[in-house]
Amino acid sequence: MAEKAFDVVVVGSCMTDLVSQAPRLPKAGETIHGHKFFIGFGGKGANQCIQAARLGVKTAMVCKVGKDFFGDNYIQNFKDNGVHTDFVWQTSDAATGAASITVNDAGENAIVIVAGANMLLGRAELQEALPAISHAKVLVCQLEVSPQTSLEALRMAHDNKVKTIFNPAPAISDLDPDFYRVCDVFCCNESEAELLTGFSVANVEEALQAGQELLKRGCGAVIITLGPQGSVVFKTQESASKHVPTTAVTAVDTTGAGDSFIGALAFYMANYSTMPLEEMARRANQVAGVSVQAAGTQTSYPTKQDLPDELF
Ligand SMILES: Nc1ncnc2c1ncn2[C@@H]1O[C@H](COP(=O)(O)OP(=O)(O)OP(=O)(O)O)[C@@H](O)[C@H]1O
Ligand SMILES: [K+]
């Protein structure tokens, strides 16, 4: 296993984004002409894995895609980014996850997500991936696959003393309380923190309260990301939370910033095990801050070569 041990293993989703830009959103029953179409690689799990890989760690993705053109294409995308694909399964029982997105000239969108093959990732696949999960330095999970699958993967990692990051996105209000107990770092954005705690999280002050509440539920540490205001970090060993501000940048497209932050966090946790969590958050802010300055999701994620040496 030694030569196969991964720094970061992500158990999560792959989605193909089918994006149409049009002057306005069509009404029910209507057909309109758009002016641009493109296909993008998305899905929170895959995004986070690819960001970690681009920073220079050995990564493996554990996911399921369809036995179709989009599935083949996605596997090639992982390979192009140096992500190990032995645990990417293809099924004939569902299509590769897809998000059909229409964006109007005002920047508003209408989106239909069909999770498809993502929902067929289950216990059998986790058992096959157990050697990789149990020998990883860091395991990352989200909620775009079945929550039971995410929880089981986190448990497997936790039982094997693998560091775990859980990103409760997209948020569900009835989150199993066991999720808190099996994650070393619980990392969410403002709206997820609001939904999970019932507190308003509109500013740093309010984020401090929500973070303390999440921490009390049993995780090792909590990070709440706050867009241009950076992030806040809470640790069980310290009563004081820390606001980690970030450098102001001109945002072009913030899509995928949260996933860039988490992929970077996974990279730092795997590579710099003794670095204080707030320093990892400071550096992850910088990486995600680069992603907001370019269009798209994975297309905007920096590689090690794009970033200043002081981040490594
Ligand atoms: N306008 C910005 N300027 C600088 N950094 C930003 C900006 N927006 C986001 N970031 C960086 O990205 C991180 C994640 O952003 P955010 O909290 O908006 O996540 P998110 O809501 O999950 O994002 P998204 O849903 O757009 O992927 C922030 O903690 C910050 O480091
Ligand atoms: K972006």
XYZ file of C-alpha atoms and ligand atoms in Angstrom:
344
model
C 0.000 0.000 0.000
C 2.902 2.367 0.781
C 3.536 3.423 -2.810
C -0.208 3.787 -3.243
C -0.865 5.831 -0.114
C -2.598 9.087 -0.941
C -2.261 12.438 0.757
C -5.853 13.470 0.094
C -8.805 11.188 -0.668
C -12.129 12.798 -1.566
C -15.365 10.802 -1.390
C -17.967 12.841 -3.220
C -19.659 14.099 -6.348
C -18.879 14.700 -10.013
C -21.214 16.865 -12.071
C -21.031 18.041 -15.649
C -22.165 21.665 -15.945
C -24.046 22.408 -19.180
C -24.159 26.173 -19.300
C -26.229 28.274 -21.718
C -26.025 32.049 -21.714
C -29.148 33.787 -22.993
C -30.625 37.306 -22.841
C -33.249 36.064 -20.369
C -34.452 32.842 -18.738
C -37.068 30.961 -20.807
C -40.640 30.720 -19.518
C -42.436 27.359 -19.208
C -43.039 25.925 -22.685
C -40.884 28.547 -24.374
C -37.828 28.107 -26.622
C -35.397 31.021 -26.890
C -32.018 31.572 -28.544
C -28.948 31.875 -26.370
C -25.604 33.338 -27.398
C -23.079 31.024 -25.794
C -22.823 27.419 -24.610
C -20.055 25.634 -22.721
C -19.480 22.446 -20.765
C -17.703 22.687 -17.421
C -16.428 20.165 -14.898
C -18.088 20.586 -11.507
C -19.475 18.798 -8.477
C -18.217 19.794 -5.053
C -16.237 16.615 -4.418
C -14.400 16.702 -7.722
C -13.743 20.451 -7.447
C -12.142 20.066 -4.023
C -10.052 17.095 -5.172
C -8.792 18.928 -8.243
C -7.848 22.029 -6.249
C -5.838 19.879 -3.813
C -4.155 18.037 -6.714
C -3.173 21.293 -8.445
C -1.349 22.401 -5.310
C 0.840 19.312 -5.539
C -0.396 16.455 -3.351
C -1.171 12.859 -4.280
C -4.954 12.635 -4.551
C -7.574 9.967 -5.226
C -11.236 10.501 -6.007
C -13.885 8.037 -4.810
C -17.044 8.607 -6.874
C -19.454 7.201 -9.418
C -20.199 8.458 -12.928
C -22.350 7.050 -15.731
C -21.156 4.709 -18.476
C -21.639 7.543 -20.927
C -19.784 10.296 -22.775
C -19.811 12.656 -19.777
C -18.481 9.932 -17.485
C -15.625 9.078 -19.879
C -14.855 12.758 -20.233
C -14.799 13.316 -16.491
C -12.386 10.415 -15.929
C -10.068 11.989 -18.495
C -10.358 15.315 -16.644
C -9.203 13.633 -13.419
C -6.270 12.038 -15.245
C -5.320 15.360 -16.843
C -5.139 16.834 -13.340
C -3.104 13.964 -11.878
C -5.979 12.608 -9.769
C -5.908 8.824 -9.258
C -9.026 7.195 -10.820
C -8.978 3.558 -9.622
C -11.947 4.398 -7.372
C -14.001 6.186 -10.016
C -16.705 3.697 -10.977
C -18.941 3.812 -14.057
C -22.528 2.557 -13.909
C -25.103 1.785 -16.615
C -27.921 2.339 -14.119
C -27.787 6.151 -14.099
C -26.283 9.013 -16.070
C -23.283 11.058 -14.933
C -24.473 13.822 -12.604
C -25.389 16.925 -14.578
C -26.334 20.520 -13.887
C -28.229 22.272 -16.691
C -27.614 25.956 -16.077
C -29.124 28.924 -17.874
C -27.598 32.328 -17.127
C -29.295 35.541 -18.240
C -27.598 38.848 -19.111
C -28.268 40.118 -15.586
C -26.187 37.233 -14.225
C -29.204 35.459 -12.716
C -29.490 31.730 -13.266
C -31.929 28.838 -13.326
C -30.424 25.429 -12.591
C -31.641 21.837 -12.743
C -29.323 19.334 -11.054
C -29.726 15.606 -11.701
C -27.393 13.847 -9.278
C -27.737 10.554 -11.221
C -24.782 8.198 -10.703
C -23.600 10.176 -7.640
C -26.492 8.710 -5.639
C -25.384 5.152 -6.467
C -22.071 5.515 -4.640
C -22.562 3.351 -1.561
C -21.190 0.926 0.982
C -19.849 -1.595 -1.580
C -17.653 1.038 -3.242
C -16.434 2.363 0.116
C -15.361 -1.158 1.060
C -13.319 -1.408 -2.139
C -11.764 1.976 -1.449
C -11.106 1.184 2.232
C -7.339 0.577 1.754
C -7.004 4.060 0.202
C -9.297 5.741 2.744
C -7.651 4.141 5.757
C -4.091 5.040 4.628
C -4.818 8.621 3.515
C -3.505 11.644 5.384
C -6.761 13.545 4.884
C -10.273 12.483 3.844
C -12.777 15.050 2.548
C -16.584 14.614 2.236
C -19.576 16.785 1.315
C -23.324 16.195 0.876
C -23.753 15.827 -2.905
C -23.741 12.028 -2.592
C -26.026 10.120 -0.232
C -25.465 11.449 3.325
C -25.132 7.856 4.621
C -22.248 7.292 2.212
C -20.504 10.474 3.371
C -21.001 9.592 7.024
C -19.727 6.066 6.528
C -16.612 7.311 4.708
C -15.917 9.809 7.499
C -16.353 7.057 10.096
C -13.955 4.743 8.245
C -11.333 7.486 8.139
C -11.894 8.588 11.729
C -11.612 4.974 12.994
C -8.254 4.738 11.190
C -6.950 8.029 12.625
C -7.091 9.744 9.238
C -7.721 13.501 9.522
C -11.200 14.366 8.239
C -12.729 17.488 6.698
C -16.497 17.622 6.351
C -18.149 20.270 4.197
C -21.942 20.122 4.877
C -22.863 21.381 1.399
C -25.467 21.626 0.082
C -26.786 22.000 3.621
C -29.602 19.819 4.972
C -31.513 20.882 8.074
C -31.765 17.370 9.554
C -28.036 16.568 9.532
C -27.243 13.366 11.468
C -25.497 14.519 14.702
C -22.834 11.822 14.169
C -21.319 13.984 11.396
C -20.001 16.388 14.043
C -18.338 13.611 16.006
C -16.373 12.151 13.100
C -14.855 15.296 11.649
C -11.625 17.003 12.658
C -12.567 20.123 10.713
C -16.171 21.104 9.969
C -15.974 23.709 7.196
C -19.025 25.556 5.880
C -20.106 28.900 4.426
C -22.434 31.509 5.948
C -25.724 30.118 4.619
C -24.865 26.565 5.678
C -23.941 27.805 9.174
C -27.294 29.642 9.338
C -29.326 26.620 8.303
C -27.535 24.302 10.722
C -27.602 26.579 13.773
C -30.717 28.691 13.201
C -28.571 31.799 13.906
C -28.246 34.642 11.444
C -24.661 34.727 10.049
C -24.477 38.066 8.259
C -21.179 39.345 9.683
C -18.027 38.264 11.517
C -19.601 38.877 14.952
C -22.561 36.614 14.176
C -20.299 33.982 12.596
C -18.441 33.796 15.914
C -21.641 32.751 17.690
C -22.664 30.206 15.052
C -19.173 28.687 15.038
C -19.200 28.204 18.815
C -22.558 26.451 18.523
C -21.254 24.070 15.810
C -18.100 23.378 17.828
C -20.201 22.372 20.840
C -21.745 19.580 18.753
C -18.499 17.612 18.863
C -16.169 18.410 15.949
C -12.460 19.030 16.491
C -12.539 22.456 14.857
C -14.894 24.637 12.821
C -14.154 27.007 9.942
C -16.832 29.308 8.537
C -15.933 30.981 5.228
C -17.145 34.545 4.791
C -16.527 35.428 1.122
C -14.487 38.666 0.858
C -14.180 38.754 4.654
C -12.073 35.578 4.679
C -12.869 32.975 7.304
C -13.219 32.359 11.034
C -11.547 29.475 12.847
C -12.705 27.795 16.077
C -10.736 25.129 17.929
C -11.795 23.008 20.891
C -8.453 23.524 22.679
C -8.842 27.303 22.581
C -11.793 29.291 23.848
C -10.999 32.238 21.569
C -12.035 32.068 17.906
C -9.949 33.794 15.258
C -11.121 35.897 12.349
C -8.703 35.345 9.454
C -9.231 38.277 7.058
C -8.140 38.036 3.432
C -6.621 40.375 0.859
C -9.136 42.459 -1.118
C -9.321 41.419 -4.782
C -11.535 42.354 -7.710
C -13.925 39.428 -7.972
C -14.804 38.330 -11.520
C -16.691 35.113 -10.717
C -16.927 33.650 -7.215
C -18.352 30.308 -8.418
C -16.440 27.468 -6.804
C -14.556 29.634 -4.287
C -15.761 27.540 -1.354
C -14.495 24.343 -3.010
C -11.151 25.957 -3.810
C -10.811 26.914 -0.124
C -11.569 23.346 1.022
C -9.257 21.731 -1.547
C -6.479 24.055 -0.373
C -7.240 23.311 3.279
C -6.963 19.572 2.548
C -3.608 20.202 0.867
C -2.250 22.084 3.895
C -3.581 19.533 6.393
C -1.927 16.711 4.438
C 1.390 18.449 3.815
C 1.947 20.591 6.915
C 0.588 18.563 9.800
C 1.942 20.866 12.523
C 0.843 24.186 10.969
C -1.744 26.035 13.120
C -5.232 25.809 11.598
C -5.554 29.603 11.357
C -2.375 29.742 9.232
C -3.835 27.053 6.943
C -7.032 29.136 6.703
C -4.975 32.251 5.887
C -3.250 30.427 3.041
C -6.494 28.773 1.834
C -8.038 32.282 1.723
C -5.230 33.319 -0.639
C -5.716 30.301 -2.920
C -9.516 30.792 -3.073
C -8.922 34.526 -3.582
C -7.102 33.686 -6.833
C -10.048 31.520 -7.982
C -12.528 34.413 -7.709
C -10.443 36.457 -10.133
C -11.157 34.115 -13.074
C -14.322 32.746 -14.695
C -15.698 29.266 -14.150
C -15.067 26.691 -11.444
C -12.136 24.319 -12.020
C -10.908 26.551 -14.854
C -10.241 29.246 -12.226
C -8.280 27.069 -9.771
C -4.599 27.953 -9.451
C -1.737 25.460 -9.583
C 1.337 25.680 -7.364
C 3.175 27.530 -10.170
C 0.507 30.266 -10.232
C 0.960 31.090 -6.541
C 3.613 32.909 -4.484
C 6.322 30.770 -2.816
C 5.312 32.006 0.625
C 2.181 29.802 0.407
C 4.347 26.646 0.273
N -14.724 38.514 -3.179
C -13.737 37.783 -2.611
N -12.519 38.325 -2.379
C -11.523 37.610 -1.830
N -11.667 36.332 -1.441
C -12.852 35.741 -1.623
C -13.965 36.431 -2.215
N -15.006 35.577 -2.279
C -14.574 34.421 -1.743
N -13.285 34.511 -1.353
C -12.466 33.443 -0.732
O -13.112 32.211 -0.942
C -13.491 31.617 0.306
C -14.810 30.918 0.135
O -15.777 31.867 -0.272
P -17.292 31.833 0.236
O -17.339 31.985 1.711
O -18.045 32.820 -0.585
O -17.689 30.330 -0.098
P -18.990 29.769 -0.814
O -20.173 30.599 -0.406
O -19.030 28.320 -0.512
O -18.600 30.035 -2.304
P -19.286 29.540 -3.651
O -20.657 29.028 -3.280
O -19.283 30.762 -4.498
O -18.378 28.480 -4.140
C -13.510 32.771 1.296
O -13.278 32.292 2.611
C -12.373 33.631 0.780
O -11.149 33.117 1.221
K -14.197 31.321 -10.179
